[in-house]
CSV table of N, CA and C in Angstrom, one decimal:
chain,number,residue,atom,x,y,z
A,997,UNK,N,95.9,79.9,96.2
A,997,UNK,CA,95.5,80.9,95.3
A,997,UNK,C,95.5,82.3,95.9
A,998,UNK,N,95.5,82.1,97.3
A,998,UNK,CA,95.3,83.9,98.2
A,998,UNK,C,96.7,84.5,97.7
A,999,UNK,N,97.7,83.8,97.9
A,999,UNK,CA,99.0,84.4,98.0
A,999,UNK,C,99.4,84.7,96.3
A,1000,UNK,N,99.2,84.1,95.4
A,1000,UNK,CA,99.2,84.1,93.8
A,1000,UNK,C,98.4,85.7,93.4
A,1001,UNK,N,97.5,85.7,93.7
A,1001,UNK,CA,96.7,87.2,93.3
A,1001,UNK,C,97.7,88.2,94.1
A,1002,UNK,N,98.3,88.3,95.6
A,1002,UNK,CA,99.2,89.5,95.6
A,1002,UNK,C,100.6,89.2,95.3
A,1003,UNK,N,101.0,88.5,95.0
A,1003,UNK,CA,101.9,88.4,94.1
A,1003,UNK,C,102.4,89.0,92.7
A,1004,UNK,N,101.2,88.5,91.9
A,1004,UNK,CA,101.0,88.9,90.5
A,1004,UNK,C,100.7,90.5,90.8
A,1005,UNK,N,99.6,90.9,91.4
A,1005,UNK,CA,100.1,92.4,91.8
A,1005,UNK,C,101.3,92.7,91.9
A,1006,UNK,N,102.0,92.5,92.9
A,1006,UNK,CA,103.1,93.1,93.8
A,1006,UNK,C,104.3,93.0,92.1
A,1007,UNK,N,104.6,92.0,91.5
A,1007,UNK,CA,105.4,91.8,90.3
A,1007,UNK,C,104.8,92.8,89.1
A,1008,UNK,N,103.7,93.1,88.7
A,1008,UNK,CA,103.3,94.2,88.2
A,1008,UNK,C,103.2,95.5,88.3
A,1009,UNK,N,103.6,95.6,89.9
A,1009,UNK,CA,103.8,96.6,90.3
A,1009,UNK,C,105.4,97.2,90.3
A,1010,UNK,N,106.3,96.5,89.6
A,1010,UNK,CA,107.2,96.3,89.6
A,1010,UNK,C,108.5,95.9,91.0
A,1011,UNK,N,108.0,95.1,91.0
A,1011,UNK,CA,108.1,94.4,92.8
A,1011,UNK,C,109.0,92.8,92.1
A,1012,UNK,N,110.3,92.4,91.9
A,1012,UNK,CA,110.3,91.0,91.0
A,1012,UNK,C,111.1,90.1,91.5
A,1013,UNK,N,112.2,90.2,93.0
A,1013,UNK,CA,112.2,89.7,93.6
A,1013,UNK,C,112.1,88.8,94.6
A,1014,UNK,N,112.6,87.1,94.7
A,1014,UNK,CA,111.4,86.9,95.9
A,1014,UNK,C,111.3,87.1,97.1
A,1015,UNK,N,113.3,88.0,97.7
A,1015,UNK,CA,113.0,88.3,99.2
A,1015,UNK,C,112.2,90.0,98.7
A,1016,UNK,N,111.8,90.3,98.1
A,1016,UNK,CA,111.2,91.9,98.3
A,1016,UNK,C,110.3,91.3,98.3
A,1017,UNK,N,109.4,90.3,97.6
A,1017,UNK,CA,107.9,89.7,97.5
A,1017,UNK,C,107.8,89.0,98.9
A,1018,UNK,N,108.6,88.6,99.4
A,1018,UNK,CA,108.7,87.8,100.6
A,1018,UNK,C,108.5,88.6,101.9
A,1019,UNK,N,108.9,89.7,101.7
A,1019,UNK,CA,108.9,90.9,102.8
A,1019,UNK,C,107.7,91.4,103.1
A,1020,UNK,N,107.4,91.9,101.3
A,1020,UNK,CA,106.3,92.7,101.7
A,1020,UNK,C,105.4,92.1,102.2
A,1021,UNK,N,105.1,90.9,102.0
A,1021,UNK,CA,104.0,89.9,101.7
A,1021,UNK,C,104.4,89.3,103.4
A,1022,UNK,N,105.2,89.4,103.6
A,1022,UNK,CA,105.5,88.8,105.6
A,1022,UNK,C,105.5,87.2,105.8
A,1023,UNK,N,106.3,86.6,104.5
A,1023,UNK,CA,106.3,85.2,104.5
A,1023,UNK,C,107.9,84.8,104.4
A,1024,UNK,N,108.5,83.8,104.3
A,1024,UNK,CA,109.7,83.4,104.6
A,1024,UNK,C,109.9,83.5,102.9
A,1025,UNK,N,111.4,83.6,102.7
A,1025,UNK,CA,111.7,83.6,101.2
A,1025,UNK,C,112.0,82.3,101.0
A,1026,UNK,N,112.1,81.5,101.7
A,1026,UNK,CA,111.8,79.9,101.2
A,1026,UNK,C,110.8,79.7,100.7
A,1027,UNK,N,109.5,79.7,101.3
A,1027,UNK,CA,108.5,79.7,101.5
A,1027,UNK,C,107.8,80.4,99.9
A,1028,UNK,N,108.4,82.0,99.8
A,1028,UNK,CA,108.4,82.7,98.4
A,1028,UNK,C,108.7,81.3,97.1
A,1029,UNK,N,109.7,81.5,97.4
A,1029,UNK,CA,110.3,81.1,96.2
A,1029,UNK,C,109.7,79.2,95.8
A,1030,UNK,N,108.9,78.8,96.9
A,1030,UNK,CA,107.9,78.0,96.5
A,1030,UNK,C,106.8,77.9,95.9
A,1031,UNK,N,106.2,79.0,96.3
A,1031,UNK,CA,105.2,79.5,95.4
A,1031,UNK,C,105.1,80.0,94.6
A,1032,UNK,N,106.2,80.5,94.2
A,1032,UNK,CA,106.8,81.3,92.9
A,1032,UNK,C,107.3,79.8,91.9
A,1033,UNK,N,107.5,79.1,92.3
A,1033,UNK,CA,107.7,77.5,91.2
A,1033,UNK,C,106.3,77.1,91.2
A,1034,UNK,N,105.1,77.6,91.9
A,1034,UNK,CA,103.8,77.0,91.5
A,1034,UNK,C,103.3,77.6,91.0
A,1035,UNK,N,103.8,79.1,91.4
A,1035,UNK,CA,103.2,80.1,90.0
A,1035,UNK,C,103.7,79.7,88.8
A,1036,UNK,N,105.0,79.3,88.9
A,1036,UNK,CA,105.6,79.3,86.9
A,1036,UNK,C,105.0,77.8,86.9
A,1037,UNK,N,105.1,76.8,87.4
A,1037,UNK,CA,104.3,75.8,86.9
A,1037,UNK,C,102.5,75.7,86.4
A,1038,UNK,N,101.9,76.9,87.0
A,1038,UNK,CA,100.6,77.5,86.7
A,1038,UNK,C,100.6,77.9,85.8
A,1039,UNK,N,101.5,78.9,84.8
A,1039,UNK,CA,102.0,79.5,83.7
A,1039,UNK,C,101.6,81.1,83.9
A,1040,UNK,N,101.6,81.4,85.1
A,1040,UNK,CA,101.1,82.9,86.2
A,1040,UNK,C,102.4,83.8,85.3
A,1041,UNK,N,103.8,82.9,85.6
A,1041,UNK,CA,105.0,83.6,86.1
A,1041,UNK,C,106.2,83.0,85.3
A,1042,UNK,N,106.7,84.2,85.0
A,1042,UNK,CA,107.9,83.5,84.5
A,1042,UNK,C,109.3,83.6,85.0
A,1043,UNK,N,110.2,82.9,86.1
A,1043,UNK,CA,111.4,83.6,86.9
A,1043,UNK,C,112.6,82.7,85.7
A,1044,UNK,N,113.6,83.6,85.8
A,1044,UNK,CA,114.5,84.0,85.1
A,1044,UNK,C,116.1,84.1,86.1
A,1045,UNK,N,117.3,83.7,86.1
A,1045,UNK,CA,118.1,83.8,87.3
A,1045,UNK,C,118.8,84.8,86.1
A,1046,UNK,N,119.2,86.0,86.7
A,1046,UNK,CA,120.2,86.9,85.9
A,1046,UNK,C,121.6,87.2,86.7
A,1047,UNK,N,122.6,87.6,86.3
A,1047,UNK,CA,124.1,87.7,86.6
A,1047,UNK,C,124.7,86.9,86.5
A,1048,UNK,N,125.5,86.6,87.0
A,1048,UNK,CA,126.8,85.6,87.4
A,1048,UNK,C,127.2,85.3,88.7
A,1049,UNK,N,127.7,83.8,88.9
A,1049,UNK,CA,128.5,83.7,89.9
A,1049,UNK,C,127.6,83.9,91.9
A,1050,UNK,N,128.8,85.6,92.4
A,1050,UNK,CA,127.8,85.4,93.5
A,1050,UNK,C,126.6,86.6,93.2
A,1051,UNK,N,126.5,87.0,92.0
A,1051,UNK,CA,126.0,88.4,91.9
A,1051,UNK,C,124.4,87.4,90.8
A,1052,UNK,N,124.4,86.4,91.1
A,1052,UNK,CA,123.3,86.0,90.7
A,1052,UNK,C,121.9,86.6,91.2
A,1053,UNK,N,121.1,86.8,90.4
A,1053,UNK,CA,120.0,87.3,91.0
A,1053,UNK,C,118.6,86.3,90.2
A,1054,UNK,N,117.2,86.5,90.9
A,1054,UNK,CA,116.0,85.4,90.3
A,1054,UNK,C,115.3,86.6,89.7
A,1055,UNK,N,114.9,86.7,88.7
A,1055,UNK,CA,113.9,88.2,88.6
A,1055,UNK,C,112.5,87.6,88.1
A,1056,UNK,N,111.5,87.9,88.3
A,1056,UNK,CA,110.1,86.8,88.0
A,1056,UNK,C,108.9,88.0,86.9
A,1057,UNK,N,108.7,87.8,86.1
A,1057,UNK,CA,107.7,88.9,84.8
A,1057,UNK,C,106.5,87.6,84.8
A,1058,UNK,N,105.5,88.5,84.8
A,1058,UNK,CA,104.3,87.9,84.5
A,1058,UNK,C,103.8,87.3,83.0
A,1059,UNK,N,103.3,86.4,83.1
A,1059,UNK,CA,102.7,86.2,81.8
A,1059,UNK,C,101.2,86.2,81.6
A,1060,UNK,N,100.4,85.9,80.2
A,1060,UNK,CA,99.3,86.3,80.2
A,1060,UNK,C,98.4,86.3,81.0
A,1061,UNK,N,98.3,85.1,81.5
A,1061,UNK,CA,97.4,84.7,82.7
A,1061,UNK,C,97.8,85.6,83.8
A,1062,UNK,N,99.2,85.5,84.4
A,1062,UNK,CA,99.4,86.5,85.6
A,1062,UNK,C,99.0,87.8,85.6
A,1063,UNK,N,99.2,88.4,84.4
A,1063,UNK,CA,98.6,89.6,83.8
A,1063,UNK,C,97.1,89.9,84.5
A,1064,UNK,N,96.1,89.0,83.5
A,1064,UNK,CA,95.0,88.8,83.9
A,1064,UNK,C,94.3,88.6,85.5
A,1065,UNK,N,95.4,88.5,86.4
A,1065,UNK,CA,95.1,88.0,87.4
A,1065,UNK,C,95.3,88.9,88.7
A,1066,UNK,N,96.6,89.6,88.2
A,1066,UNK,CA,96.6,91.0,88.4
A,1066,UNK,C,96.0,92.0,88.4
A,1067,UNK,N,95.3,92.4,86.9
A,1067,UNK,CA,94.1,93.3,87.1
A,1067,UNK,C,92.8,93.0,87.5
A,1068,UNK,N,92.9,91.5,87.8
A,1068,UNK,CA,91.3,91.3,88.7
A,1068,UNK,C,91.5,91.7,90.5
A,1069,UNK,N,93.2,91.1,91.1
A,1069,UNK,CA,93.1,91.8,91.6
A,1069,UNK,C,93.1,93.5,92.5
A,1070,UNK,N,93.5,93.8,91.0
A,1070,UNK,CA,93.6,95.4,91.5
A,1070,UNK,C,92.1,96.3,91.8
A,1071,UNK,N,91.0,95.5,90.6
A,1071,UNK,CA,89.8,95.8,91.0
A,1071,UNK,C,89.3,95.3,92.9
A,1072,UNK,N,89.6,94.0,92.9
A,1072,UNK,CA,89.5,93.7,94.2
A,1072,UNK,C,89.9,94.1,95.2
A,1073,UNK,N,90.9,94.9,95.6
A,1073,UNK,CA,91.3,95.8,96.3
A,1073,UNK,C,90.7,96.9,96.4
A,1074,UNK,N,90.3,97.5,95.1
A,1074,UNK,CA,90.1,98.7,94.8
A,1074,UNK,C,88.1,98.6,95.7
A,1075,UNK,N,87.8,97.4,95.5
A,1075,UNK,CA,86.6,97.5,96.4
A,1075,UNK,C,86.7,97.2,97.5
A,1076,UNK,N,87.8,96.2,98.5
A,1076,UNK,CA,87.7,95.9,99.8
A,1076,UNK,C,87.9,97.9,100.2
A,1077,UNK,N,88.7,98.8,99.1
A,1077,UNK,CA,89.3,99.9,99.6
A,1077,UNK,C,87.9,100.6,100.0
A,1078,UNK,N,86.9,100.6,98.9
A,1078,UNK,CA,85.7,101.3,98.9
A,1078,UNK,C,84.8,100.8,100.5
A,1079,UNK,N,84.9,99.8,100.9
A,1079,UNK,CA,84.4,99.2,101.8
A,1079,UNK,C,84.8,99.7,103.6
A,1080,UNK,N,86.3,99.5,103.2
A,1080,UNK,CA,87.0,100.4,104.4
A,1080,UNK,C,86.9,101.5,104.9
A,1081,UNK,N,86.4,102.3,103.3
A,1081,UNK,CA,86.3,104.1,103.7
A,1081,UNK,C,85.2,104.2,104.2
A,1082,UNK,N,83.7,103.0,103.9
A,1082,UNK,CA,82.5,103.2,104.1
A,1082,UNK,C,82.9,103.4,105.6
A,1083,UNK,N,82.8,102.2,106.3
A,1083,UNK,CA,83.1,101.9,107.4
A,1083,UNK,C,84.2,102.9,108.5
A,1084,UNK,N,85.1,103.8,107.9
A,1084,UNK,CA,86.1,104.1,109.3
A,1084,UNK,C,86.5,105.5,108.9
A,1085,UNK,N,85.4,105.8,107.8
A,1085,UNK,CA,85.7,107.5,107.3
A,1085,UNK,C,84.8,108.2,108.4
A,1086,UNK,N,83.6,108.1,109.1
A,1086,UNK,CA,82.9,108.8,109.3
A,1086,UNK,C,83.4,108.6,111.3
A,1087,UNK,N,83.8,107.9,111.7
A,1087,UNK,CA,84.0,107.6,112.6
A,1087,UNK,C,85.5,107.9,113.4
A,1088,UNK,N,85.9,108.2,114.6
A,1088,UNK,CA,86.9,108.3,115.4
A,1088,UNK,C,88.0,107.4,116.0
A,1089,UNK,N,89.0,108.1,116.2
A,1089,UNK,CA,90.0,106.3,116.1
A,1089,UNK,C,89.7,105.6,116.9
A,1090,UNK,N,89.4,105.4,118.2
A,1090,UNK,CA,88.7,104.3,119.2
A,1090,UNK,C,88.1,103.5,118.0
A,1091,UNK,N,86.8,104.1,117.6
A,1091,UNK,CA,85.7,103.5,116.6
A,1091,UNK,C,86.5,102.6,115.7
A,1092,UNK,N,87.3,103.5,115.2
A,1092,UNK,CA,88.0,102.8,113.8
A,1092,UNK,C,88.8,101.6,114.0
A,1093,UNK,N,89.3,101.9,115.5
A,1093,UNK,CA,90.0,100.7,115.8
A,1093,UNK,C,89.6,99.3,116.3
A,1094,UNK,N,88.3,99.6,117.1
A,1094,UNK,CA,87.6,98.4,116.6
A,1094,UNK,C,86.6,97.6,115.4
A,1095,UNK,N,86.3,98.9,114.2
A,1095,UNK,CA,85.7,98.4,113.5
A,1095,UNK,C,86.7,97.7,112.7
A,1096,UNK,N,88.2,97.9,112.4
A,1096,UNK,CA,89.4,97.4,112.1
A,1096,UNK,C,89.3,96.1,112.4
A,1097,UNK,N,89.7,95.8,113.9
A,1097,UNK,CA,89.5,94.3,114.4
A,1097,UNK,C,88.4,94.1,114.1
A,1098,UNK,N,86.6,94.1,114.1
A,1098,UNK,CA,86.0,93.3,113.9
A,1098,UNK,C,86.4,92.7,112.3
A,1099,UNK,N,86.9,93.7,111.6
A,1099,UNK,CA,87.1,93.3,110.0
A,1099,UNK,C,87.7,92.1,110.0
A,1100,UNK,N,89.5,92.1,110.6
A,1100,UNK,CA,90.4,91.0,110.9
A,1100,UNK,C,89.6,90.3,111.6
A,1101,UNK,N,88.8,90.1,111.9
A,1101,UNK,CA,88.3,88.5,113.0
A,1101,UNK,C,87.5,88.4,111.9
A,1102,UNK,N,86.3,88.6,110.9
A,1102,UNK,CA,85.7,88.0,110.1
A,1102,UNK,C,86.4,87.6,108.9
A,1103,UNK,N,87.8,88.3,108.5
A,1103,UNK,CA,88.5,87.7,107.6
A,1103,UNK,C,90.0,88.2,107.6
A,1104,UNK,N,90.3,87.2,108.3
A,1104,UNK,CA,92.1,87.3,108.5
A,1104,UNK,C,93.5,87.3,108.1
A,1105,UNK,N,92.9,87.3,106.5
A,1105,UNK,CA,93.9,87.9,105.5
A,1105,UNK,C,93.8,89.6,105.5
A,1106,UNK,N,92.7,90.0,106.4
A,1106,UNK,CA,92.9,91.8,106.0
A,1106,UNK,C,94.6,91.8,106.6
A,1107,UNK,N,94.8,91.0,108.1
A,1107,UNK,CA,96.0,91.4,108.6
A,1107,UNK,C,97.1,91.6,107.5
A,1108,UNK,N,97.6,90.8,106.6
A,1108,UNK,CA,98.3,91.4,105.8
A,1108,UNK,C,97.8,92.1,104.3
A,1109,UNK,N,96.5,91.9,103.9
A,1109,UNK,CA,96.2,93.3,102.7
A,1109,UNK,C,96.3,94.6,103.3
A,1110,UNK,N,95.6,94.5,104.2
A,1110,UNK,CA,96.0,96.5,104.9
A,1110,UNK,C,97.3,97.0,104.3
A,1111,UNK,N,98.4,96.4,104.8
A,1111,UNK,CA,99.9,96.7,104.9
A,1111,UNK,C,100.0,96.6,103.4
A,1112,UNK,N,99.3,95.6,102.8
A,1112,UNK,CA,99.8,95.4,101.2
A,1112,UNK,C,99.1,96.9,100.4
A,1113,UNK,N,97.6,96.8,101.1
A,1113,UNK,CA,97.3,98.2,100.5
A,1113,UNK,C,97.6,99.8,101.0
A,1114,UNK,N,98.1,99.7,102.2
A,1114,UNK,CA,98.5,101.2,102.4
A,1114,UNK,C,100.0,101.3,101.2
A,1115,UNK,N,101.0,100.1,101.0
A,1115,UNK,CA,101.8,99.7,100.3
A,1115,UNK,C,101.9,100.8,99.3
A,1116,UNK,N,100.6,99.8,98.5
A,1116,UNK,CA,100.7,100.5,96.8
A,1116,UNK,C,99.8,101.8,97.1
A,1117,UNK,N,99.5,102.2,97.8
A,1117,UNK,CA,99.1,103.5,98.4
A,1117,UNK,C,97.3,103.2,97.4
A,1118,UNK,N,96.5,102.4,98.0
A,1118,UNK,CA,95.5,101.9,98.0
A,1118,UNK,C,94.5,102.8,98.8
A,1119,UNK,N,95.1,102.8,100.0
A,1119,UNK,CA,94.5,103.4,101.1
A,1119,UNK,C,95.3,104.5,101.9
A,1120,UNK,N,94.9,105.7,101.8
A,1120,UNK,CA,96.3,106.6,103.0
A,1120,UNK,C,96.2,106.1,104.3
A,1121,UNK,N,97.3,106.5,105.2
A,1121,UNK,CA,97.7,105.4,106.1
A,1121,UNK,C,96.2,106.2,107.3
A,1122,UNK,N,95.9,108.1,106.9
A,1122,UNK,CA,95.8,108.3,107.9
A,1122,UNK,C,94.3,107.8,107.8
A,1123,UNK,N,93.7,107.0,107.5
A,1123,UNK,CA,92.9,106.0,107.2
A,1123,UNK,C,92.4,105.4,108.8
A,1124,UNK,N,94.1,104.8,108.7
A,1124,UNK,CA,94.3,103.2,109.7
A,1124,UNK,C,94.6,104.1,110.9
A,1125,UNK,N,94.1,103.9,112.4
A,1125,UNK,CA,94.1,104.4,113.5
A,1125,UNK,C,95.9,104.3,113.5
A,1126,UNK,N,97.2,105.1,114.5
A,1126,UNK,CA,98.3,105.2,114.5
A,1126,UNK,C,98.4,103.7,115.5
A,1127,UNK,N,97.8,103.5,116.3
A,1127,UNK,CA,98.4,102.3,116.9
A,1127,UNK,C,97.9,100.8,116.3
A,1128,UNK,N,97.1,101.1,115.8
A,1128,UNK,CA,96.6,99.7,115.0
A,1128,UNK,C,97.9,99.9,113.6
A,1129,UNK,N,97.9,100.7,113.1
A,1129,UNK,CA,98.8,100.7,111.8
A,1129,UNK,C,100.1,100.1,112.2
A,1130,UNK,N,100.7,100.3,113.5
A,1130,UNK,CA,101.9,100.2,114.1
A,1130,UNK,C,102.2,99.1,114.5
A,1131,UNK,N,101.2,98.3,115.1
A,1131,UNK,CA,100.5,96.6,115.2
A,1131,UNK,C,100.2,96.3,113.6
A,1132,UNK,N,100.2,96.3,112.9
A,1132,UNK,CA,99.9,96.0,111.6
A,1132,UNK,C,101.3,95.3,111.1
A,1133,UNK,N,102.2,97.1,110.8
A,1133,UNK,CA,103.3,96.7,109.9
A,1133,UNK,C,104.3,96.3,110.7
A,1134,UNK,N,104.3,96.4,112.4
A,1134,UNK,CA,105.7,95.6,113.0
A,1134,UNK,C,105.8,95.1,113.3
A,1135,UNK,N,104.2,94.6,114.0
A,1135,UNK,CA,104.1,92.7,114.9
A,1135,UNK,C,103.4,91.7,113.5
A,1136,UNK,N,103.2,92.0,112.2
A,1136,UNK,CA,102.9,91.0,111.4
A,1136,UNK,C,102.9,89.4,111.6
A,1137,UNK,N,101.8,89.2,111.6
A,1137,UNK,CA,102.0,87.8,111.2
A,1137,UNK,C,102.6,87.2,110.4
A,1138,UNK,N,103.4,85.8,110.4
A,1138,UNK,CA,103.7,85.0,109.0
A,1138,UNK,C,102.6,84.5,108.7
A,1139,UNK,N,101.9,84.7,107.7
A,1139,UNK,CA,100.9,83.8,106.8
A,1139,UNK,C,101.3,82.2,106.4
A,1140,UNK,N,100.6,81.5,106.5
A,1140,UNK,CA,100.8,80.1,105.9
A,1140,UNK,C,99.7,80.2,105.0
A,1141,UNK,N,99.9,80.2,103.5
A,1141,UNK,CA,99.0,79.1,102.3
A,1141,UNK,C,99.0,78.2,102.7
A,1142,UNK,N,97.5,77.3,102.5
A,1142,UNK,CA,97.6,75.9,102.8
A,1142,UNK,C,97.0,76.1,101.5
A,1143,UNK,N,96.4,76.5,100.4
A,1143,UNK,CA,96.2,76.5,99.5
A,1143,UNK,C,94.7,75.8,99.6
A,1144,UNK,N,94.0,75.9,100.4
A,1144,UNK,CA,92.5,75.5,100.7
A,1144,UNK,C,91.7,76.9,100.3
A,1145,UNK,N,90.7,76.5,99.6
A,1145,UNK,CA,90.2,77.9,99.4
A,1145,UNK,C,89.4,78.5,100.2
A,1146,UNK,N,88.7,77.3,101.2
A,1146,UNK,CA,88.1,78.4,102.3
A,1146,UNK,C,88.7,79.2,103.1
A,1147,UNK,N,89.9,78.7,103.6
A,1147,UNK,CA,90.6,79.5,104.7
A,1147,UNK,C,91.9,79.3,104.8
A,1148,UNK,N,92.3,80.3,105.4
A,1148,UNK,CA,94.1,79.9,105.5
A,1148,UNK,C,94.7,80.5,106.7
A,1149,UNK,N,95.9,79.7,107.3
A,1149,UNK,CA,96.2,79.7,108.7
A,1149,UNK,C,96.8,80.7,109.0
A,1150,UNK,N,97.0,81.5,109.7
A,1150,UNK,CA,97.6,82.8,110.1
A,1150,UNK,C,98.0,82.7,111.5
């Protein structure tokens, strides 16, 4: 379910794709396009193959549920964002850059929301200290869903 909520974002945001969803999101487009058949088997998502031939393309539109799933998480962002500013507004980038890591060690999906939220411009970048942002968006992790809701492997 971690990876389904920025998804349904990212597709709402008009993002429809699964190597663009695959990129931003820093997962294999195999890997996409798996979760994107458990989204439409959920009834999240609805993918579509458009063109012809080699010009075929998958385009994926939300449906009601993914709708709904979407704007829960855009509120949810919209508070991890409130939380971030608490924390690394008042402080210098040394500061910020460890209060950053201790964030990622208590929960290690921030490693890819940061990047998903400086993205949709959630957060300005000059937020994120310059060398942590730079370790963010170029040494990324691949995330693995294991689809466990406590935790997932990174």
């Amino acid at each position: 379910m971690f990876l389904d909520k920025y998804i349904a974002l990212l597709i709402s945001r008009g993002i429809h794709s699964p190597k663009e969803l695959a990129t931003i999101l820093s997962i294999s487009e195999r890997d996409m396009r798996i979760k994107l058949s458990e989204m439409e088997e959920k009834g999240l998502i609805e993918c579509n193959t458009k063109g012809f031939w080699i010009f075929k393309k998958v385009v994926c539109r939300l449906k009601d549920k993914g709708l709904e799933l979407a704007e829960e998480v855009k509120k949810e962002l919209e508070e991890r964002r409130k939380k971030l500013e608490e924390r690394l507004v008042s402080s210098d980038d040394r500061i910020r850059n460890q209060v950053i890591q201790q964030l990622i060690d208590q929960e290690p999906e921030l490693v890819h929301i940061i990047p998903l939220m400086l993205w949709l411009n959630v957060i300005p970048a000059t937020l994120i200290p310059a060398l942590l942002l730079n370790e963010l968006l170029l040494n990324r992790h691949v995330l693995e869903d294991t689809d466990i809701d406590n935790g997932y492997l990174i």
